[in-house]
Coordinates of C-alpha atoms and ligand atoms in Angstrom, one line a residue:
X1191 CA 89.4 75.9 119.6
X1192 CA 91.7 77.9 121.3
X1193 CA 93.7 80.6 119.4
X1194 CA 97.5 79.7 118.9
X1195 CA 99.5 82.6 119.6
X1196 CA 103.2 84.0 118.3
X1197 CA 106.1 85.6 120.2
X1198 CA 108.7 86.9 118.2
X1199 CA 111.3 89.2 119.1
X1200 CA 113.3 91.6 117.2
X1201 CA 117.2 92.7 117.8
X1202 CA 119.0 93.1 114.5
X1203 CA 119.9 96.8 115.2
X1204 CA 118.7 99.5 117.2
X1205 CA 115.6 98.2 118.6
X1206 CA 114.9 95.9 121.1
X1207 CA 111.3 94.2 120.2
X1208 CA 108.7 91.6 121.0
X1209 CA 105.3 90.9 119.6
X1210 CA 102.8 88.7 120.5
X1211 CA 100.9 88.1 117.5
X1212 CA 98.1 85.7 117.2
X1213 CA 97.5 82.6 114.2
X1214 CA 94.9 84.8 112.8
X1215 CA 96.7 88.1 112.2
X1216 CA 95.8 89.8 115.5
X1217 CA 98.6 91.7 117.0
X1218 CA 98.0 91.6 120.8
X1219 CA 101.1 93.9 121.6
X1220 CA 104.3 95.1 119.9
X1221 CA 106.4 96.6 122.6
X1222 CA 110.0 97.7 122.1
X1223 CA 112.9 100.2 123.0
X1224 CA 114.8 102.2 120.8
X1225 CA 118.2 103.0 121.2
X1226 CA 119.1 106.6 120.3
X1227 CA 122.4 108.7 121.1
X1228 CA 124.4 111.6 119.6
X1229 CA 127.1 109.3 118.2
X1230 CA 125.2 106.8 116.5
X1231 CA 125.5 103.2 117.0
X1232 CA 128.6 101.9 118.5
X1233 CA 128.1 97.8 118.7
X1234 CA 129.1 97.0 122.0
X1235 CA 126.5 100.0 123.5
X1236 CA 123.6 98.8 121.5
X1237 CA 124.2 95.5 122.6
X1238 CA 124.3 96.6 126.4
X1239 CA 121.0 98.8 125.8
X1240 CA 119.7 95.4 124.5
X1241 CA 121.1 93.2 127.1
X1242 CA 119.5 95.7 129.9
X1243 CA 116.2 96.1 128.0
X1244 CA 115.3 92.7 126.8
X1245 CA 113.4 91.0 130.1
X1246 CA 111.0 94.1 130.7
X1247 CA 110.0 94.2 127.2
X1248 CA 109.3 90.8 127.0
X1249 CA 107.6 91.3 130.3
X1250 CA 105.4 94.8 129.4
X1251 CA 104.5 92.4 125.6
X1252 CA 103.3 89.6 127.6
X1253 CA 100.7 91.7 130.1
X1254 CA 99.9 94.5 127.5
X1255 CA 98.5 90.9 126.1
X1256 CA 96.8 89.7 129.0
X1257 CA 98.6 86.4 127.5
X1258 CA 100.8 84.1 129.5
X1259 CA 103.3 81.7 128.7
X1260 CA 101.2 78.6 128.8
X1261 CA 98.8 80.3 125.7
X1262 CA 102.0 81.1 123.3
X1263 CA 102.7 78.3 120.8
X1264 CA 106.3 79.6 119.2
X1265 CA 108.7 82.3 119.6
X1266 CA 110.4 83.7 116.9
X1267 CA 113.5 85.7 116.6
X1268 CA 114.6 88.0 113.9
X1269 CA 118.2 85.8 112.8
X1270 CA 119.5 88.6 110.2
X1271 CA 120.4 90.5 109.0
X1272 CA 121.7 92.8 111.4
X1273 CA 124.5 93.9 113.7
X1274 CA 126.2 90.7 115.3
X1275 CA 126.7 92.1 118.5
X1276 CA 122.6 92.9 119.1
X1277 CA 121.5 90.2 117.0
X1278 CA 123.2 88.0 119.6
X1279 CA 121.5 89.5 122.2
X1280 CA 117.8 88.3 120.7
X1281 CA 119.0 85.4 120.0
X1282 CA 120.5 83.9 123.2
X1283 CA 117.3 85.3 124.9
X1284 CA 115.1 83.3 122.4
X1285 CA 116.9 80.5 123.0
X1286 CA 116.6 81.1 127.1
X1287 CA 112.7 81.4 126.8
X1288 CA 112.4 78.9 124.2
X1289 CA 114.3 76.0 126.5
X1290 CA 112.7 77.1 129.5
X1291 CA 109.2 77.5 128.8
X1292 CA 109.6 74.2 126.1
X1293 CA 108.3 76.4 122.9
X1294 CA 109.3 75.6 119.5
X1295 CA 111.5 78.3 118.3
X1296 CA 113.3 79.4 114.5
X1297 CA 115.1 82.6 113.4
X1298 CA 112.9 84.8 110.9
X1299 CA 114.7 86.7 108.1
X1300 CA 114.3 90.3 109.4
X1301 CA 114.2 92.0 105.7
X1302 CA 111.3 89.7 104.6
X1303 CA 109.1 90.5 108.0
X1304 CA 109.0 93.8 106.9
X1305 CA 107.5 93.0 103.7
X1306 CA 104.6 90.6 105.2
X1307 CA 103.6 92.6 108.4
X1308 CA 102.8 95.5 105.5
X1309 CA 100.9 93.2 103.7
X1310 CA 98.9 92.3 107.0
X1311 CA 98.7 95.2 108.3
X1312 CA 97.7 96.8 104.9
X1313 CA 95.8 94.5 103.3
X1314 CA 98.2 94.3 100.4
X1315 CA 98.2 90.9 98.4
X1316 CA 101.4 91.2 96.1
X1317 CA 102.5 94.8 95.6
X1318 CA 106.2 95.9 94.4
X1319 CA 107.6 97.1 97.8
X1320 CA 109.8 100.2 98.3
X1321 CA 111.9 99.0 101.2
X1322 CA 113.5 102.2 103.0
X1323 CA 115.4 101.4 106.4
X1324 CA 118.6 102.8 107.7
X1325 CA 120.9 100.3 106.0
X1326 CA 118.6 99.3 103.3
X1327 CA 117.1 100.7 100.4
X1328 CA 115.7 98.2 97.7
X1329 CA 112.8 97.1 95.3
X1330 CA 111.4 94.3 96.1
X1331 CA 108.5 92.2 94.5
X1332 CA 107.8 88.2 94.6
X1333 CA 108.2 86.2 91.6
X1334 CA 109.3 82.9 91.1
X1335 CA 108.8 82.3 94.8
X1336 CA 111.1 84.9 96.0
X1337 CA 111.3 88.0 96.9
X1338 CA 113.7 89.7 94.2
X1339 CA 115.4 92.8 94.5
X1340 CA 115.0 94.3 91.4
X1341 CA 116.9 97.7 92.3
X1342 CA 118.9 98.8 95.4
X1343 CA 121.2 101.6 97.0
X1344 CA 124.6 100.6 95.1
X1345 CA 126.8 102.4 98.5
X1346 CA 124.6 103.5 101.6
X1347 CA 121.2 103.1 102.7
X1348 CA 119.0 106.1 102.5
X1349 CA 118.2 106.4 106.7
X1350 CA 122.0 106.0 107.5
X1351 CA 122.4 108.5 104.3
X1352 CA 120.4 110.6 105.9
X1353 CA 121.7 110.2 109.6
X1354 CA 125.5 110.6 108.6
X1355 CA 124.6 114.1 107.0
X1356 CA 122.7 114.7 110.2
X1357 CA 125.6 113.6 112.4
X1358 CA 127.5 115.7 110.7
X1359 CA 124.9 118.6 111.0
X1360 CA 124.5 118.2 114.6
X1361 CA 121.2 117.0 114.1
X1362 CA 121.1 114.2 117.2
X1363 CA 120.8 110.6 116.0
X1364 CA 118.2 109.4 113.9
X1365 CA 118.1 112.3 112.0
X1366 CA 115.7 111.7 109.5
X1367 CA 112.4 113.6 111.5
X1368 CA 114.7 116.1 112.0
X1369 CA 115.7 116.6 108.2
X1370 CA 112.5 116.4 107.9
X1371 CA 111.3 119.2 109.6
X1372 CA 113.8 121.5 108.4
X1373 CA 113.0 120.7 105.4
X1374 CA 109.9 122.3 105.2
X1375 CA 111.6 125.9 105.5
X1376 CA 114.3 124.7 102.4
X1377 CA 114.5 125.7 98.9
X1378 CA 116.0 123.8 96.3
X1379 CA 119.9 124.0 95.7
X1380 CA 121.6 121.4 92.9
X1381 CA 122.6 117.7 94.5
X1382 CA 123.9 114.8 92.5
X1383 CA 120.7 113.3 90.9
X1384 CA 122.2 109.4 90.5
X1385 CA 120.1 106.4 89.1
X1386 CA 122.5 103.9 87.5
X1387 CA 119.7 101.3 85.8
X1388 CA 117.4 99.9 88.6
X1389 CA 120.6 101.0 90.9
X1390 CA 120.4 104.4 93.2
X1391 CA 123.8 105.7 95.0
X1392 CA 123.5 108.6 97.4
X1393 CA 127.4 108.6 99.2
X1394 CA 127.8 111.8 96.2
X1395 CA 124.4 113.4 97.8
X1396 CA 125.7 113.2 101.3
X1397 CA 129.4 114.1 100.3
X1398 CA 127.7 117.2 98.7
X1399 CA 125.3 118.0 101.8
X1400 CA 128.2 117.3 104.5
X1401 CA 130.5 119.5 102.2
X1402 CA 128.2 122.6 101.9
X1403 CA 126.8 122.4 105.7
X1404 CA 129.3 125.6 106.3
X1405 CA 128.6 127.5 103.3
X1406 CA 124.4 126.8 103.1
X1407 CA 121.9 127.3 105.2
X1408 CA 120.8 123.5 106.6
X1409 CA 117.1 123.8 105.2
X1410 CA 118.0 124.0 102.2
X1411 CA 120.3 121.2 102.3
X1412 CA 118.1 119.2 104.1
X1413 CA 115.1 119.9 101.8
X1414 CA 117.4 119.2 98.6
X1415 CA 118.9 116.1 100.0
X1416 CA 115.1 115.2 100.3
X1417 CA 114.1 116.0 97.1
X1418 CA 116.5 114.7 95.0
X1419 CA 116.9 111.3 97.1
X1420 CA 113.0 110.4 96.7
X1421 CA 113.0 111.2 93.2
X1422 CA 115.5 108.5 92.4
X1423 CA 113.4 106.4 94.3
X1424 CA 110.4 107.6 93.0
X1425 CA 111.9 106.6 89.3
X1426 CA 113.0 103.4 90.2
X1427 CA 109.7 102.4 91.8
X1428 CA 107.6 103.1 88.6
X1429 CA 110.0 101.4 86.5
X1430 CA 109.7 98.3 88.9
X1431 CA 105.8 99.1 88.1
X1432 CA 105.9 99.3 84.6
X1433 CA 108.2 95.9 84.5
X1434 CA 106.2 93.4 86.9
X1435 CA 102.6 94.8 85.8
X1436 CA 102.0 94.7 89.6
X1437 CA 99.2 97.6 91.0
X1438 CA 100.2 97.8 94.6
X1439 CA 103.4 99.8 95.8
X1440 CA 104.0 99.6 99.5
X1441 CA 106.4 102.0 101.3
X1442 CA 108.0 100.2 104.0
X1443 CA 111.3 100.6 106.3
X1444 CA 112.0 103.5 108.8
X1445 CA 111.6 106.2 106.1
X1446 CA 108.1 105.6 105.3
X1447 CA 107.6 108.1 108.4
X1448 CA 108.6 110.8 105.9
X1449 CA 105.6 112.6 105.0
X1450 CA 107.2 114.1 101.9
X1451 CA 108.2 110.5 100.5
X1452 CA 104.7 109.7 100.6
X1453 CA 103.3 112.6 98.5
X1454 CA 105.7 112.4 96.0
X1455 CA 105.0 108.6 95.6
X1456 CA 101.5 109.0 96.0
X1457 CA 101.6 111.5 92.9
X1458 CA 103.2 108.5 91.0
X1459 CA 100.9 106.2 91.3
X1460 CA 98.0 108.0 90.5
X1461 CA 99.4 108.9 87.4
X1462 CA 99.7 104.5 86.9
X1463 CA 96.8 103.8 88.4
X1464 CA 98.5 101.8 91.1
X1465 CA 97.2 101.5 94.6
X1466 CA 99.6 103.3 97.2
X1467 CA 100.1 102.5 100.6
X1468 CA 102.6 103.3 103.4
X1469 CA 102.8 101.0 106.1
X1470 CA 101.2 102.6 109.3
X1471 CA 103.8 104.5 111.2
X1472 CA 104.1 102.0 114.3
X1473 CA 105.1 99.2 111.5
X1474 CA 107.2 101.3 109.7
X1475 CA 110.2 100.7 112.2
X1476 CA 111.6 98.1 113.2
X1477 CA 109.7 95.8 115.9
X1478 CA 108.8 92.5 117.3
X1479 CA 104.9 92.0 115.7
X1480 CA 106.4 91.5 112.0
X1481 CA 108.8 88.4 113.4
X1482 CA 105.8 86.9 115.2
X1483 CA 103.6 87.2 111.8
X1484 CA 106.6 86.0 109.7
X1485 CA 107.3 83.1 112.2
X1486 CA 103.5 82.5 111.8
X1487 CA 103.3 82.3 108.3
X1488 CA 106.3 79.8 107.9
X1489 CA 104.8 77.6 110.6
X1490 CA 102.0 77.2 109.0
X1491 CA 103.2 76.4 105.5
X1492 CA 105.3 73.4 107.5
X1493 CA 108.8 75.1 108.2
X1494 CA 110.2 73.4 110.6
X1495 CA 111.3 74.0 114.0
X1496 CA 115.3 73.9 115.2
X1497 CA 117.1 74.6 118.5
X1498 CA 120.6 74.7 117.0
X1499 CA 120.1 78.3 115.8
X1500 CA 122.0 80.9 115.0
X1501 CA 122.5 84.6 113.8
X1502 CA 122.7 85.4 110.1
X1503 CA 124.2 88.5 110.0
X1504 CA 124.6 89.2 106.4
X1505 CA 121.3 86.9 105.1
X1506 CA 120.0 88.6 102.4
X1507 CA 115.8 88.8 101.3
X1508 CA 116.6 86.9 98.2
X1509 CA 117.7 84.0 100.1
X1510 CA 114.9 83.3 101.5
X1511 CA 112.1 80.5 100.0
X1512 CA 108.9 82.3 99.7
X1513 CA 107.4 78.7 101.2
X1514 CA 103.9 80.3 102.4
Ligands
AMP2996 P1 114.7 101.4 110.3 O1 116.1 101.0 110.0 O2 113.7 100.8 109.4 O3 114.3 101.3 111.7 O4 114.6 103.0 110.0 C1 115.4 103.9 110.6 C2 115.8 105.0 109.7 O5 114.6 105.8 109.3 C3 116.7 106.0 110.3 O6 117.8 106.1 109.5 C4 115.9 107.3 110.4 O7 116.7 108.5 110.2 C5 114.9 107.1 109.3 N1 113.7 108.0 109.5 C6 112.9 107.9 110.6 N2 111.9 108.8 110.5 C7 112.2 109.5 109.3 C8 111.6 110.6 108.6 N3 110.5 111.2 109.1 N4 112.1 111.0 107.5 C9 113.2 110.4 107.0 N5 113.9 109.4 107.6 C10 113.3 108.9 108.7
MG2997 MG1 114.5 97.2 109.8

């Protein structure tokens, strides 16, 4: 039988994405651009970059796949959350392809992609995920056929945490590899250490490290902003451990890159005896392969298919049916 194959495309924020993925789990290509600047993201500029970017990433997916259009079955777009003004962008485009090439087409929850390309591409079954991404910053494990949040960032995500100290450092936009590297030349001054329940806040971290940028030297704000920020998450993790009994913890989200994260939670779950796995780095951000796996896995548990689409800008994980 022929293999039935997946295009799904990704726009909810600063990347423009497409993945071919096929029915079996193979990812064929996952081709994207990124947009980066010195200011951060201003909507109507990311939805330009998007808007100029889309066709030759669609273009470079499909022939990095030796796959045409006649072989794909579906296209998928990521439908929220996200920025309205680039989540448009995917979507209209989606809905171009979809009518002109007669494909069956449905938005994907973004947040919930993340969590099943890491269990594909991981090999994961039912871990408690630690979900680290510029706006968001949860715990997340399924029960009850949902994905629950059983603690998140009360103010700020930790990336955009991490970014605004960095704008504000003159560290270029993302900043997070950069505070990364600095941080290993850093020694440990006192931040605000805050954990409210299951609950992390870190706008009193990055009011301390933006307040102390003239008066400290940047390493060692950068490597205390690091320290303090993955120990709350650290804590929060185990607990979500110790409360669902689960013995898989899955870093996902743009952080995961962070070397340092991964030690540290790597060190926690030894001491549990729980299996620990970041998602490999070219899954960690976001892209088009984990809305062509999501779409996948929906189709195939009998979701079915709609035209009249649109974007969900403020769609949360935990409104989504765990149907698959
Ligand atoms: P995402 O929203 O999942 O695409 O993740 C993007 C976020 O990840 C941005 O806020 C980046 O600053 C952050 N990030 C990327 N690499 C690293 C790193 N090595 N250390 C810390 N944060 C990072
Ligand atoms: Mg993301």
């Amino acid at each position: 039988m022929k293999k039935q194959i997946c295009l799904g495309i990704e726009s909810t924020a600063h990347t423009f994405g497409c993945g071919i993925v096929s029915f079996d789990g193979e990812i064929l290509a996952n081709e994207r651009a990124v947009y980066t600047s010195q200011e951060g993201m201003i909507p109507d500029v990311v939805r330009e970059h998007h808007k100029t970017h889309a066709d030759k990433v669609i273009n470079d997916a499909l022939q990095k796949s030796e796959i045409s259009w006649k072989e794909i079955s579906l296209i998928r777009f990521s439908q929220g959350p996200g920025l309205a003004p680039s989540l448009v962008v995917g979507k209209d485009k989606a809905i171009e392809l979809a009518k002109k090439h007669n494909k069956p087409l449905i938005g994907i929850n973004h947040c919930v992609a993340h969590l099943t390309i890491g269990n594909l591409v991981t090999g994961f079954k039912d871990p408690v995920y630690l979900y680290v991404s510029g706006v968001n910053t949860q715990v997340i494990a399924l029960e009850n056929k949902k994905f629950r949040v059983f603690g998140e960032t009360l103010d700020i995500g930790l990336g955009n945490a991490l970014d605004k100290f960095g704008r504000t450092a003159n560290l270029g936009f993302p900043a997070g590899p950069k505070i990364e590297e600095l941080a290993k030349k850093g020694k440990y001054i006192e931040f605000p250490y805050s954990v409210k329940g299951m609950d992390v806040s870190f706008s009193g971290i990055m009011t301390k490290a933006q307040q102390l940028i003239k008066k400290e030297k940047v390493e060692d704000l950068c490597y205390s902003f690091q320290e303090t920020s993955f120990s709350m998450l650290c804590e929060i993790a185990e607990r979500a451990l110790a409360y669902t009994n689960k013995k898989e913890l899955l870093l996902i989200g743009g952080v995961a890159a962070n070397k340092r994260l991964n030690e540290m939670l790597n060190l926690m779950c030894e001491a549990r005896n729980v299996e620990y796995k970041p998602v490999p780095i070219q899954y960690t951000g976001d892209q088009g392969a984990m809305i062509a796996w999501q779409g996948i896995l929906e189709f195939k548990a009998g979701r079915k298919d709609n035209l009249n689409v649109d974007i969900k800008p403020h769609e949360r994980t935990d409104d989504v049916e765990v149907i698959w």
